Structure formats: C-alpha cells, structure tokens
mmCIF file of C-alpha atoms in Angstrom:
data_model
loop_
_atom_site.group_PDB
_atom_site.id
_atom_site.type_symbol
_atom_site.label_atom_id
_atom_site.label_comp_id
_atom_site.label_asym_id
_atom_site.label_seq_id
_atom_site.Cartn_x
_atom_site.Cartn_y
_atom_site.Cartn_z
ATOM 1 C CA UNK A 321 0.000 0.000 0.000
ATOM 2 C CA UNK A 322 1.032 3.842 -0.576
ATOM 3 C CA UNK A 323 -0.228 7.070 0.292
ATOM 4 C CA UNK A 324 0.370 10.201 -1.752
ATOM 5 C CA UNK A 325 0.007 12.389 1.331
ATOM 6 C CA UNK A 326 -0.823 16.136 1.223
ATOM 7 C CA UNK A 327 -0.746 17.164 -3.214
ATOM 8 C CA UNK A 328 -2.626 19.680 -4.794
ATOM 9 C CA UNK A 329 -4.803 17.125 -6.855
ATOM 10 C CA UNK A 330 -5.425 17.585 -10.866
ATOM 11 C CA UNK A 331 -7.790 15.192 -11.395
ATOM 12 C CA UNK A 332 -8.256 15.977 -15.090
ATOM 13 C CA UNK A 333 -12.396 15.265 -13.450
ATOM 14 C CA UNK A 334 -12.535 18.669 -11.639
ATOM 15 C CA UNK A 335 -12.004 22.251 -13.134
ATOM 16 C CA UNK A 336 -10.073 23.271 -10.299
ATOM 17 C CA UNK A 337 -7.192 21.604 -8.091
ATOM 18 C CA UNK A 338 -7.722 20.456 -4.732
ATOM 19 C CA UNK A 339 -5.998 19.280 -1.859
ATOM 20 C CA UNK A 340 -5.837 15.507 -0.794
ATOM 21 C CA UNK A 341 -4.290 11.755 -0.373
ATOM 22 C CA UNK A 342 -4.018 9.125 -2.205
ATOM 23 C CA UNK A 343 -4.192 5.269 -1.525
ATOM 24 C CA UNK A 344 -2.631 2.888 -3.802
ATOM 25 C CA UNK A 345 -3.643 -0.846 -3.330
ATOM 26 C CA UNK A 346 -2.597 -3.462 -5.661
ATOM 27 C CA UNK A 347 -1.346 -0.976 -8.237
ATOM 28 C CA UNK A 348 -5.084 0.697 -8.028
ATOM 29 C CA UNK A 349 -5.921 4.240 -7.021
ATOM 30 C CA UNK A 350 -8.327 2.652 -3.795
ATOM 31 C CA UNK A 351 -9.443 5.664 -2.470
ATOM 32 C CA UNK A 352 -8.937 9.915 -2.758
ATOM 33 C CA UNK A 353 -9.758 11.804 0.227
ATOM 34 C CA UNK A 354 -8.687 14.787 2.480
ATOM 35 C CA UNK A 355 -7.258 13.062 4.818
ATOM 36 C CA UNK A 356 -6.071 9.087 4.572
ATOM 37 C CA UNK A 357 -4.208 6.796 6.841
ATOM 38 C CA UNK A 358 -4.126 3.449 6.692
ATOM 39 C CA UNK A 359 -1.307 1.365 8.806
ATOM 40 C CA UNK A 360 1.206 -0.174 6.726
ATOM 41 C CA UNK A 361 1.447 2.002 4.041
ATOM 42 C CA UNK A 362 4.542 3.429 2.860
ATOM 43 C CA UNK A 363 3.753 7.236 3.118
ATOM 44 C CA UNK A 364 4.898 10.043 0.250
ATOM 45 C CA UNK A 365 5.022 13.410 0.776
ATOM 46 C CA UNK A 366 3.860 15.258 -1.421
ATOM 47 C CA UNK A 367 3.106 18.783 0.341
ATOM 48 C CA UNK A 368 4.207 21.346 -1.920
ATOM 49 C CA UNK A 369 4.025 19.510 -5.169
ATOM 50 C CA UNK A 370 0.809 18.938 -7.743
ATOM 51 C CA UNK A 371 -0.055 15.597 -9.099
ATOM 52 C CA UNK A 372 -1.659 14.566 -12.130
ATOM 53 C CA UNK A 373 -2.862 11.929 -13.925
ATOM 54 C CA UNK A 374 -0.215 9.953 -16.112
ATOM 55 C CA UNK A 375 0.105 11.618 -19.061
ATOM 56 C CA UNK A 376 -1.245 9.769 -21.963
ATOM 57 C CA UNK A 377 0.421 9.663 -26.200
ATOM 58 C CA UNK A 378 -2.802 8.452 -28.240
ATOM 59 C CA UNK A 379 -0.772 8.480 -31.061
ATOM 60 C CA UNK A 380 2.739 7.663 -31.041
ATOM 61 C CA UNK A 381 5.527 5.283 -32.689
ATOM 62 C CA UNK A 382 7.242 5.253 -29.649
ATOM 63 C CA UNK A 383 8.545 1.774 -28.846
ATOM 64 C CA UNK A 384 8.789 0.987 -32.519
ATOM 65 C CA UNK A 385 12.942 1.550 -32.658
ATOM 66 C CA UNK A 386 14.688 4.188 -34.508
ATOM 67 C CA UNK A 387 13.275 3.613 -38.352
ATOM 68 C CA UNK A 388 9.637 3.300 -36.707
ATOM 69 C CA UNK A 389 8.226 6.244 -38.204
ATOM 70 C CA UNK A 390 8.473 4.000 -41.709
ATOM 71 C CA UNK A 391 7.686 0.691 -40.509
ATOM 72 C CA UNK A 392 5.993 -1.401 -42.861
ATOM 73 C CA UNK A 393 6.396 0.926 -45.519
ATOM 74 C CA UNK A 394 6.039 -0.224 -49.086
ATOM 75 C CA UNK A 395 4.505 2.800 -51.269
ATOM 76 C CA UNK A 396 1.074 4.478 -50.878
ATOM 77 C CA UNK A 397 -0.422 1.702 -52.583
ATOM 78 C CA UNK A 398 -0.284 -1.021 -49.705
ATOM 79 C CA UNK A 399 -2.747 -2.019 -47.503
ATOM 80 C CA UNK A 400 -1.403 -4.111 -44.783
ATOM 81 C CA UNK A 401 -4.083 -4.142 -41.956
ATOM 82 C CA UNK A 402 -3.088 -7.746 -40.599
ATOM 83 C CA UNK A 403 0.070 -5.397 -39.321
ATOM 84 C CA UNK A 404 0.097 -5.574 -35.781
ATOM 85 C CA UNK A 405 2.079 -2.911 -33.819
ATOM 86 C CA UNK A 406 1.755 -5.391 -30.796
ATOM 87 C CA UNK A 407 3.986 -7.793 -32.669
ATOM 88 C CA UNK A 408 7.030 -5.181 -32.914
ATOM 89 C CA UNK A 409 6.869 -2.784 -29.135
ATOM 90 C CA UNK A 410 10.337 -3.741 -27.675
ATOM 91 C CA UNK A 411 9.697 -2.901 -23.790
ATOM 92 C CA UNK A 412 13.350 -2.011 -24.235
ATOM 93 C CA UNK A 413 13.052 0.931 -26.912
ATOM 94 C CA UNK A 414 15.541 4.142 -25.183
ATOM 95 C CA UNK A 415 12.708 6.166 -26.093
ATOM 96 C CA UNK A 416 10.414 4.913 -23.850
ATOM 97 C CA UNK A 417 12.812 6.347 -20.898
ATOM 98 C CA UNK A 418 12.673 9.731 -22.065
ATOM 99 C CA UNK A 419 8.675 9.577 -22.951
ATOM 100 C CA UNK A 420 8.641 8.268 -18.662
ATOM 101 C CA UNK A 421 10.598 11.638 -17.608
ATOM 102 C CA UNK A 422 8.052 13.271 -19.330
ATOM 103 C CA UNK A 423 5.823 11.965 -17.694
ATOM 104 C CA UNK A 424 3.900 9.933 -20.207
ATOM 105 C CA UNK A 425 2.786 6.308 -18.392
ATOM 106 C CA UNK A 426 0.342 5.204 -21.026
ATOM 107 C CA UNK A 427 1.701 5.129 -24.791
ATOM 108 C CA UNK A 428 -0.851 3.882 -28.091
ATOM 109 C CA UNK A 429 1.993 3.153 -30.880
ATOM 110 C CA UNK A 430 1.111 2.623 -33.952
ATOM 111 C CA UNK A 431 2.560 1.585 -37.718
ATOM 112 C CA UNK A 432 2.884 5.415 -39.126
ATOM 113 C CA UNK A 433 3.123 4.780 -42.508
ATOM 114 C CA UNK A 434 2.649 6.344 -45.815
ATOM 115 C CA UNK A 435 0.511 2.756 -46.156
ATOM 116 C CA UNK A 436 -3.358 3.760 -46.869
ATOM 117 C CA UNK A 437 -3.973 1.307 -44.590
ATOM 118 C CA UNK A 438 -0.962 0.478 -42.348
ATOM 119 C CA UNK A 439 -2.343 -1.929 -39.438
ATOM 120 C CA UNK A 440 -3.423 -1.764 -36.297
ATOM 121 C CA UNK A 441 -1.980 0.269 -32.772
ATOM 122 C CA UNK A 442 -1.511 -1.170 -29.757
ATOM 123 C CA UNK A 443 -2.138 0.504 -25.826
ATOM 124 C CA UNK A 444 0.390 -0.578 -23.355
ATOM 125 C CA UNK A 445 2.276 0.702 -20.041
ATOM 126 C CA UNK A 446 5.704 2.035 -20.132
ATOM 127 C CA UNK A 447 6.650 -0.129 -17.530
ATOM 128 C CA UNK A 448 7.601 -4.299 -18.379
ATOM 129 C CA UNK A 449 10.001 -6.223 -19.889
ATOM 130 C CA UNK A 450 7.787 -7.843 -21.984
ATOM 131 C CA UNK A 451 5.020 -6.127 -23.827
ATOM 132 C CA UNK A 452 2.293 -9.045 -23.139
ATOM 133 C CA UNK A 453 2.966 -7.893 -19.841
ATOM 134 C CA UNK A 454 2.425 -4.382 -20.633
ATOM 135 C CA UNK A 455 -0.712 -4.240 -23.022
ATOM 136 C CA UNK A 456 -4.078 -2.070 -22.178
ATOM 137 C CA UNK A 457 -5.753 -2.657 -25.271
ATOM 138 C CA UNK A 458 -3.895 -5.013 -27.922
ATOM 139 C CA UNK A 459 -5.559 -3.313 -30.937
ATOM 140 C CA UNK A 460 -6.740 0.138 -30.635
ATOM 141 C CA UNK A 461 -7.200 1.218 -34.044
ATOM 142 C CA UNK A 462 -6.460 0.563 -37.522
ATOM 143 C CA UNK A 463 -4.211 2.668 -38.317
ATOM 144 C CA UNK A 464 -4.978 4.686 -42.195
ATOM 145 C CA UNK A 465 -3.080 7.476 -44.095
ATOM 146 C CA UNK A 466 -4.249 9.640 -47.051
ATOM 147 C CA UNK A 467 -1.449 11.670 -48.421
ATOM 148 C CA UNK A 468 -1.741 15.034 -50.213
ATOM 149 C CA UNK A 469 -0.714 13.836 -53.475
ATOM 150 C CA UNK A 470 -2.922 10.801 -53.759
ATOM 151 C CA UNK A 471 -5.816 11.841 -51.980
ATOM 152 C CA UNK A 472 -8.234 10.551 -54.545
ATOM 153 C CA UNK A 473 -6.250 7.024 -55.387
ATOM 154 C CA UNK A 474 -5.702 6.222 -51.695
ATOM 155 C CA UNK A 475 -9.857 7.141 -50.872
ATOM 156 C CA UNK A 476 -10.403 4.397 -53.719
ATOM 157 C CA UNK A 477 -7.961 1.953 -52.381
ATOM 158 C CA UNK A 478 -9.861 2.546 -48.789
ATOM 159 C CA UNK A 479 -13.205 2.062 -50.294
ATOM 160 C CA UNK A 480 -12.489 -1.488 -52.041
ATOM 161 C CA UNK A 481 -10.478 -2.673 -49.141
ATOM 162 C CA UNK A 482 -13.739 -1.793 -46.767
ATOM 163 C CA UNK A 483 -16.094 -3.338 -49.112
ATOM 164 C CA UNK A 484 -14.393 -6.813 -49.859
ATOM 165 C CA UNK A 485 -14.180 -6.352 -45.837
ATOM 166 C CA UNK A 486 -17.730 -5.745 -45.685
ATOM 167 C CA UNK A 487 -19.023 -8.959 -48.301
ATOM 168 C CA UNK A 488 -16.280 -11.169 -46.321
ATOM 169 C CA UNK A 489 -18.441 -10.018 -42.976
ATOM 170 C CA UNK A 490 -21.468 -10.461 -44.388
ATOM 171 C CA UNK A 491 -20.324 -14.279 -45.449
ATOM 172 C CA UNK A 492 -18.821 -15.120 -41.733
ATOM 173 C CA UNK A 493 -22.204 -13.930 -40.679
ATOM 174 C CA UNK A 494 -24.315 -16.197 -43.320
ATOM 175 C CA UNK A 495 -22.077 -19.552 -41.694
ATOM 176 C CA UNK A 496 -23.689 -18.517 -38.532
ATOM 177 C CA UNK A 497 -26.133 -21.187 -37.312
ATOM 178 C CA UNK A 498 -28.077 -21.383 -33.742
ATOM 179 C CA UNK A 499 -27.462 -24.671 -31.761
ATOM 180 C CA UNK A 500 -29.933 -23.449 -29.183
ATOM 181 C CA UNK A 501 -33.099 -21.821 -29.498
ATOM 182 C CA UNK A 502 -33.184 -21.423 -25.789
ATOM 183 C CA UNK A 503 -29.956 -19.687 -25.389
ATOM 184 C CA UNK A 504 -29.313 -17.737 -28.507
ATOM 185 C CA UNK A 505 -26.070 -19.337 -28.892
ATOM 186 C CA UNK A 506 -24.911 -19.578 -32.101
ATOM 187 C CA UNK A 507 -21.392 -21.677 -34.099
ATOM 188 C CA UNK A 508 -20.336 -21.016 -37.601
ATOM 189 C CA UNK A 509 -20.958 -23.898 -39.762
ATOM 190 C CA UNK A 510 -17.149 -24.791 -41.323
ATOM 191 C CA UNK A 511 -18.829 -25.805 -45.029
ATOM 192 C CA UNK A 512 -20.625 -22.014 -45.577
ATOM 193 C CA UNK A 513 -17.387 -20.190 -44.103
ATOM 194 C CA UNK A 514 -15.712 -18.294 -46.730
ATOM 195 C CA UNK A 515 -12.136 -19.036 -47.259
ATOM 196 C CA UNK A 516 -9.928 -17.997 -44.455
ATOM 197 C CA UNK A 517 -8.616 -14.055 -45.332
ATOM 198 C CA UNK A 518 -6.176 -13.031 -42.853
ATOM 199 C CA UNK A 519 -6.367 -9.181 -44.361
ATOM 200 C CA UNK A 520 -10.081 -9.073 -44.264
ATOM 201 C CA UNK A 521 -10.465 -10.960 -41.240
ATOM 202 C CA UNK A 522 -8.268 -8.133 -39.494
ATOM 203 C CA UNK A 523 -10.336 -5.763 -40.662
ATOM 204 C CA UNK A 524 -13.693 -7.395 -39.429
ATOM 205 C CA UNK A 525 -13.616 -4.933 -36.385
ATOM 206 C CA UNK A 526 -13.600 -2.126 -37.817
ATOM 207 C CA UNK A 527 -16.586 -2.876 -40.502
ATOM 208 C CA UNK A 528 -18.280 -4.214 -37.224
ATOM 209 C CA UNK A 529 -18.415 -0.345 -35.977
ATOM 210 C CA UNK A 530 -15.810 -2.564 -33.054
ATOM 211 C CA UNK A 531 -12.045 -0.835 -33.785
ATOM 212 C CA UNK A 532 -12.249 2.609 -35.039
ATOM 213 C CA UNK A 533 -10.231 3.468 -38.058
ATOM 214 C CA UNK A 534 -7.684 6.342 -37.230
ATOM 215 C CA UNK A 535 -7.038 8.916 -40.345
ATOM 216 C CA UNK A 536 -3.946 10.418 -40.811
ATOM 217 C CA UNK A 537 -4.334 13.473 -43.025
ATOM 218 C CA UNK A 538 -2.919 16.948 -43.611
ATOM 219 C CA UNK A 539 -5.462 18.844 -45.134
ATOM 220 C CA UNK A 540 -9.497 19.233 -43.764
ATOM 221 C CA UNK A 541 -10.494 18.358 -46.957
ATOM 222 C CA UNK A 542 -9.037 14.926 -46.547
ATOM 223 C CA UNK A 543 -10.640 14.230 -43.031
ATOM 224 C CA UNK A 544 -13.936 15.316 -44.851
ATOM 225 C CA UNK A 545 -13.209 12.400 -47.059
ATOM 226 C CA UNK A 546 -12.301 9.876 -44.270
ATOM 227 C CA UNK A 547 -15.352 10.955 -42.474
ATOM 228 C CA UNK A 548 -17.540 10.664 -45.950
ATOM 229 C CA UNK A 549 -16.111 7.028 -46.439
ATOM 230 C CA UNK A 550 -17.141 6.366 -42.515
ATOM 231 C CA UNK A 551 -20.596 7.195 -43.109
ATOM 232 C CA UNK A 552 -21.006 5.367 -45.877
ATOM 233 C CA UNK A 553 -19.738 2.170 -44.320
ATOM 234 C CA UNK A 554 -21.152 2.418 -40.611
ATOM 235 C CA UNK A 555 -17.158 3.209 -38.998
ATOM 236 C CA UNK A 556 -16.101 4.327 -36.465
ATOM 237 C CA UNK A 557 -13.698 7.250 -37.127
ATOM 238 C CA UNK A 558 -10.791 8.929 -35.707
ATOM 239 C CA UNK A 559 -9.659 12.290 -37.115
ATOM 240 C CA UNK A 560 -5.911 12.552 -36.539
ATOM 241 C CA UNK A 561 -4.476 16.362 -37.796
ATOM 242 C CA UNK A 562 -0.689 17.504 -38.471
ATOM 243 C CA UNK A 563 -1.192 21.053 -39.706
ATOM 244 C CA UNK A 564 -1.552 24.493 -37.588
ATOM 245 C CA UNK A 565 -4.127 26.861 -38.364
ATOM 246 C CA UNK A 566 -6.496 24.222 -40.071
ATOM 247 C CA UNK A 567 -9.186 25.649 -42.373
ATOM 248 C CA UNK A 568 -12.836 24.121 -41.789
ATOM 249 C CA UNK A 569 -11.860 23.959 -37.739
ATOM 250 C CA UNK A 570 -15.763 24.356 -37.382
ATOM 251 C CA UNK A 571 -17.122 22.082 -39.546
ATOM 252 C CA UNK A 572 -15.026 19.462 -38.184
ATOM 253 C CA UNK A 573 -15.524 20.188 -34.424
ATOM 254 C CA UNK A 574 -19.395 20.115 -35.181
ATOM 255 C CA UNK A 575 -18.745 16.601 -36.697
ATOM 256 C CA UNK A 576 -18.334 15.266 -33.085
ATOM 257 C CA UNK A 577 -15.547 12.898 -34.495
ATOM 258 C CA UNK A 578 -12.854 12.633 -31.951
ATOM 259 C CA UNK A 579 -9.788 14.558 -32.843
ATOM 260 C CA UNK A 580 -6.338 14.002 -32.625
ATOM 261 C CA UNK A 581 -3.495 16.828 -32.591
ATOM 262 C CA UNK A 582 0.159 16.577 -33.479
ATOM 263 C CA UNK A 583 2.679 19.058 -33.932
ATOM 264 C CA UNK A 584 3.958 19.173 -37.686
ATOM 265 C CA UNK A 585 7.335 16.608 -38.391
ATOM 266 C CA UNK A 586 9.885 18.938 -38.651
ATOM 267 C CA UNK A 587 8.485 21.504 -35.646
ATOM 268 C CA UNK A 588 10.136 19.345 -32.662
ATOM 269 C CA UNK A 589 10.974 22.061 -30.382
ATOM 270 C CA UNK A 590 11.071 24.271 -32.660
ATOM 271 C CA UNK A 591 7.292 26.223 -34.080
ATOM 272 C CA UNK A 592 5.348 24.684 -31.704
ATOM 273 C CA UNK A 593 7.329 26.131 -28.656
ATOM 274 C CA UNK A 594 8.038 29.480 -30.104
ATOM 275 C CA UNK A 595 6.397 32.631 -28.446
ATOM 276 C CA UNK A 596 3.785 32.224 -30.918
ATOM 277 C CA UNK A 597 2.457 28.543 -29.952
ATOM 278 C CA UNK A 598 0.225 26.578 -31.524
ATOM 279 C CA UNK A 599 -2.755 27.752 -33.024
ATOM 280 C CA UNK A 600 -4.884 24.563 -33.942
ATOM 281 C CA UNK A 601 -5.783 22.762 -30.310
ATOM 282 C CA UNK A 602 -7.194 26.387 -29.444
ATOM 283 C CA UNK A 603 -8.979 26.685 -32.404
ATOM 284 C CA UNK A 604 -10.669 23.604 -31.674
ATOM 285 C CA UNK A 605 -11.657 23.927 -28.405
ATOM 286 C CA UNK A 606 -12.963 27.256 -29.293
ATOM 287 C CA UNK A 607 -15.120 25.311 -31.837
ATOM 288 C CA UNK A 608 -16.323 22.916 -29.080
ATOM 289 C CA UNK A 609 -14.078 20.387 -29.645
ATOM 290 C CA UNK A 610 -12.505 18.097 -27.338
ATOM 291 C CA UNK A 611 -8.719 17.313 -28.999
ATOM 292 C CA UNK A 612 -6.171 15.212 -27.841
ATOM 293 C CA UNK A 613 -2.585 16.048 -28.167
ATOM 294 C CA UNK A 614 -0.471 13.561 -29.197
ATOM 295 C CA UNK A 615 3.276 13.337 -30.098
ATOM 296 C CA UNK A 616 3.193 11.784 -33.506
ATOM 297 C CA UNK A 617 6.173 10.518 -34.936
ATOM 298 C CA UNK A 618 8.360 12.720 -32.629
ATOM 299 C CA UNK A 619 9.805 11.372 -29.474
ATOM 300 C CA UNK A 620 9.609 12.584 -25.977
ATOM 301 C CA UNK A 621 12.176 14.029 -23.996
ATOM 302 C CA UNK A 622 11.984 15.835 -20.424
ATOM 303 C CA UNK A 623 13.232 19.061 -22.758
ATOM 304 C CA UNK A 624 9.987 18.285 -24.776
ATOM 305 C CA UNK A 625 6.786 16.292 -24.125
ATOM 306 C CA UNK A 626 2.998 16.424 -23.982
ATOM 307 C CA UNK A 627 3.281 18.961 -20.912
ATOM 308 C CA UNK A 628 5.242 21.186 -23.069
ATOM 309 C CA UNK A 629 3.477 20.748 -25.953
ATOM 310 C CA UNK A 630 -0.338 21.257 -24.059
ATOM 311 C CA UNK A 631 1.639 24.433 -22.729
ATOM 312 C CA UNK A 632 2.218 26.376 -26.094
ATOM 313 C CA UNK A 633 -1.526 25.323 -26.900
ATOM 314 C CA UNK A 634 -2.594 27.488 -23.598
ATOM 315 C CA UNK A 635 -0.584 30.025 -25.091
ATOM 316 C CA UNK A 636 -2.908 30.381 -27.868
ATOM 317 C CA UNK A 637 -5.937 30.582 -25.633
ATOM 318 C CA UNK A 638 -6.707 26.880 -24.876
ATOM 319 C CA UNK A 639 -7.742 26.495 -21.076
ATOM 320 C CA UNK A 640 -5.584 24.778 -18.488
ATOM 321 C CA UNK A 641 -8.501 22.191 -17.605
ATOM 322 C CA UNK A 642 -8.662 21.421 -22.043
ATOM 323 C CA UNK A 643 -5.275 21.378 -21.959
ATOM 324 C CA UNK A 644 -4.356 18.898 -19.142
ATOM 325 C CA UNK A 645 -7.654 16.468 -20.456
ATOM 326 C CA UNK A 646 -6.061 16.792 -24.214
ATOM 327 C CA UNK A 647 -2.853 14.620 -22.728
ATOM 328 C CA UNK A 648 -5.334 12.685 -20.007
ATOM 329 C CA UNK A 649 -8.540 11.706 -19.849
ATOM 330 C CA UNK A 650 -9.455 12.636 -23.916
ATOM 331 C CA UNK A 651 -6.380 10.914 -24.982
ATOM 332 C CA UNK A 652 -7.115 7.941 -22.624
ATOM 333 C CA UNK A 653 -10.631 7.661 -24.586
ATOM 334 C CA UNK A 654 -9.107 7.589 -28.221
ATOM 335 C CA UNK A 655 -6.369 5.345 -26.863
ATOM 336 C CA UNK A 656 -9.271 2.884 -25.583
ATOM 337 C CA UNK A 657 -8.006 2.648 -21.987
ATOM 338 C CA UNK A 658 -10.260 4.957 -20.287
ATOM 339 C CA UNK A 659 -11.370 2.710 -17.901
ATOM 340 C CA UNK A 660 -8.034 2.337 -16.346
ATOM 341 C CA UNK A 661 -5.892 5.497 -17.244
ATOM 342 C CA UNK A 662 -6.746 9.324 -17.909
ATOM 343 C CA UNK A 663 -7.753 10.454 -14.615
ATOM 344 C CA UNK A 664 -6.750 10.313 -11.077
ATOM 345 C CA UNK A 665 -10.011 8.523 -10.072
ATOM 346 C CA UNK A 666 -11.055 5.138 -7.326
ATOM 347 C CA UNK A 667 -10.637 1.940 -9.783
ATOM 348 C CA UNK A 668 -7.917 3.587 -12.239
ATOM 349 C CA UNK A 669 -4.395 2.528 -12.244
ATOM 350 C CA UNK A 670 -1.778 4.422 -10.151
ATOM 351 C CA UNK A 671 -0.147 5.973 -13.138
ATOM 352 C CA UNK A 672 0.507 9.990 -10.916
ATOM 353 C CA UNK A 673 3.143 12.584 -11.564
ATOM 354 C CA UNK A 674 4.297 14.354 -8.991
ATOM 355 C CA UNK A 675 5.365 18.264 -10.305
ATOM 356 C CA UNK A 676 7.102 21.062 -8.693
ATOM 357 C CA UNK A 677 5.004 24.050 -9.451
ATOM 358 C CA UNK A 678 2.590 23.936 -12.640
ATOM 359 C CA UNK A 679 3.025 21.101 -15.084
ATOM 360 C CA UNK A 680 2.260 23.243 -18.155
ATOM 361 C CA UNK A 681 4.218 25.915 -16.888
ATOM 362 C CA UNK A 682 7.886 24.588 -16.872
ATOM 363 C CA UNK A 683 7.355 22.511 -14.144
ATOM 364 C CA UNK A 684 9.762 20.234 -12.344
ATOM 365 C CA UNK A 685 8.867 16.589 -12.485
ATOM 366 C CA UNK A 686 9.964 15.090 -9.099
ATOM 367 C CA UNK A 687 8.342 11.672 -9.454
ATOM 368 C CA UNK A 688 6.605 9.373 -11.704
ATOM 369 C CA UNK A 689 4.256 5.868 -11.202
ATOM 370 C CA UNK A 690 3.049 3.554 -13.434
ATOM 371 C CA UNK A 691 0.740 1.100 -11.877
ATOM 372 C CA UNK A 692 1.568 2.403 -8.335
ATOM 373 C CA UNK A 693 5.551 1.651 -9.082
ATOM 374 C CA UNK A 694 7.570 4.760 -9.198
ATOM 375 C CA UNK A 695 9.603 4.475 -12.531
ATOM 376 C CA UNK A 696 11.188 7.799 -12.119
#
C-alpha cells in the first residue's frame, strides 16, 4: 500500500485543483480523500508539489525503434491491416525512458506509414520487460493514411479494401447457425465459411463499428473524405491532424468525431514552442471540440513532451482544464483505456506525476508511477 500524502490534486475530473491523499492498493488508485491513513502504508510526501494523472500519447511510434516512423512501408499503394504494432513494441526501446521523464505512463503506438492502410496500434504501459505484460488494449485502431498527393487514389484503395471487408463479414455472418433456441447461442458452420482471409479478417472490427479506423491526413479536406467514407460504411472514425491553423476547424468540431493533434514533423521544439504557440488545439476547443494532443512521430524528452506541448496550446488561448484532459482523460478515450488510465479517479491505475510548481508551466517533475511503481 502507498499514500500520496498532502498534493494539490489535478484530477483531469474537476475544473479546479484540490488538496488531498491518495491510496494505492494493488497498483489501483483505492481511495482519494482529504485526509487518509491506513497502517502499513509506505507514506509520500507530497506537500508542496501537484499531481496529475499519467500523461497519456494516443498516437505515437514510440517503442517501434529508430526507423519506426516508416515501418511497414512499401509505397502508398499497400494495404497491410493484418500489421500488428503489438507484434514489434520492444519494452526495451531508449525512447520509452525519455517519454517516462516526461511523464507519459500510457503510450498507443502505432505503424505510421505512408501505407493507406498500415495496421493496427496497440495501448500498453511504459513499464515491463515484456510487452504481453504491458498491453491495455492489444488493438486500438487501424491505423490509415491519405497523403496530399494521392488523396483521390488512396480514398479508392480505402473504399475497395472496406467493401471486400464488408461482403467477407457479411459471409462469416451467413455460416452462422443457432445450436440453441433457448440460449441464442450460435457456431459457424465450417462448409458455408468463406475461405480464411487473414487481411479481411483483421479488418472485421472495424466494418463491425468494433475498432475505429484512425485517419492520418494533412489537409481538412481529406478528413472530410475519411469521415464521408465512414458514413457510408457504418465506422467508427478517428480524425488525426498535423497542420496548424487548419481551415474548416468548425465544420469538423461540429462533426463530433474525436480529434487528434500533433505538432507538424519537422516543428520538434522548434514552431510549436516558439512565443507564438500553436494555433490549432485552441482553435478547436474554441469550436467545441474536445482534442487530444499527441506526439506523432516525434519522441519525448523531459526538454519536450505532452506537458510542453499542451503548454504552447494554452498560449494560444486553450484552457488549463482542455489542456491537461487533451494529454489525459481525452487521450485515454481515443487510446481505448479509459477505464483504467486518464484520470486520477477510485478503480484507475496508479499511473501519478508528482510536479514542482505547474506542469504546463515549466514545471519540475519530481516523481513518476506507473501502476503504483515509481519508474522515475
């Protein structure tokens, strides 16, 4: 057992901060209260310091090695959705250490590619040896690009991929047969399944409205497309954004989708930090949007991670409360591990940084936990 005795709580829940402890049990935020003592348990100070949630990358190739931002990478033409990030996270990745001293606990790493469809992300810890060990949700999205150039070729590609998807569905379904009225229970008949598709079977989920399919794009009109191809096939879509000052920030805030933000490739602590921030996490909030803020393809370093990147968006006008649930509890959702990360909350998992003064403010992390472990 541990108590986190005496922080200013950010519970990414609440607007405002508050004082309080916290009891760990079995890696398990057990209870939050203004006062907690329980015999036995190892006792933190934390008087003086804030705590928040463990900061959460929703999208991220972290964990993926050093050529991970081109993994799987065979032209704009491929579709490769039986990809499984889970199948190449090494636990022992050095960029994992510097996404910890950032204080980033949860990480959703995915196959980036230039691949219209590139395969599908996995949600794990930062914390294991072995990423079995490790994994939240083993497939949190399949993972889609459209690029600039071939905006039109790859929307095709997409379309016949989701509708040979679709028919295989639809023939999985047929082999269904009941084997008991009573129960409902129901067994595919071997003789009326189709032949055995390992590409369309990995994209049952996501025709099943079951995985959401997560759009990389550069330009609104592109995520207009994604979201036009979602309606027509009954997805679930994710809206993931790498420009500033997006045009159409309305339109695409009213469209409810959930929204991811990342800082543009080559503005790694550079643009985005300047004086003059960054414009587009504002913009949608302004809009009534709820973004996340994720790192992309760019790594994480104590010099520069989500805290610092949620900071220039305040700069621009985004709230402190936005900001802190854009690398939290919104991130958690598009990550899929909301029920056990995003918040300092009873039931979640212990993932807490402890800050001297004001995360988004240049803050000094003093201590990080993962799963009630302090890995920093």
């Amino acid at each position: 057992m541990l108590i986190i005795k005496d922080g200013t709580i950010n519970d990414a829940v609440t607007h405002y901060p508050y004082k309080a402890d916290i009891l760990v049990e079995e890696g398990k935020i057990a209870r939050v209260a203004p006062s907690i003592d329980q015999q036995g348990a190892k006792v933190v100070d934390a008087s003086g310091l804030n705590v928040y949630p463990g900061l959460v990358d929703c999208s991220s190739s972290l964990g993926l090695g050093e050529d991970r931002s081109r993994l799987n990478t065979v032209g704009s033409n491929a579709c490769t959705p039986q990809t499984r990030a889970l199948d190449g996270v090494s636990p022992f990745d050095p960029g994992l250490a510097g996404a910890v001293a950032a204080g980033a606990t949860t990480i959703c790493t995915g196959p980036r590619t230039t691949s219209v469809i590139g395969g599908s992300s996995v949600t794990y810890k930062a914390l294991g040896k072995r990423i079995d060990d490790m994994v939240v949700r083993s497939a949190a999205a399949m993972e889609c690009a459209f690029a600039e150039e071939t905006g039109m070729e790859d929307a095709a590609l997409l379309r016949e991929e989701l509708f040979k998807a679709r028919e295989y569905a639809q023939r999985v379904d047929a082999a269904m047969e009941p084997v008991s009225k009573k129960s409902g229970e129901t067994r595919a008949n071997p003789e009326k399944l189709p032949e055995f598709d390992i590409r369309m079977n990995a994209l049952l989920p996501v025709v099943r409205g079951l995985m959401p399919l997560r759009v990389h794009a550069t330009s609104s009109s592109l995520l207009f497309t994604a979201q036009r191809i979602g309606r027509e096939f009954g997805l679930k879509v994710v809206l993931e954004y790498q420009v500033d000052a997006p045009q159409a920030v309305e339109e695409l805030a009213a469209s409810g989708a959930p929204i991811v933000l990342v800082p543009e490739a080559d503005s790694h602590n550079t643009a985005v930090l300047e004086p003059e921030g960054w414009r587009s996490p504002s913009a949608f909030a302004s809009a009534g949007a709820q973004p996340a803020i994720a790192s992309g393809n760019l790594s994480l370093t104590r010099e520069c991670g989500l805290a610092d990147y949620a900071r220039a968006a305040i700069k621009q006008g985004m709230s402190h409360f936005d900001a802190l649930r854009a690398v939290t509890a919104t991130a958690a959702s598009i990550a899929g591990a909301d029920e056990r990360c995003g918040t300092i909350s009873k039931g979640k998992d212990a993932d807490l940084v402890l800050c001297e003064g004001d995360l988004f403010e240049a803050g000094s992390i003093k201590a990080v936990y993962c799963g009630g472990v302090q890995v920093l």
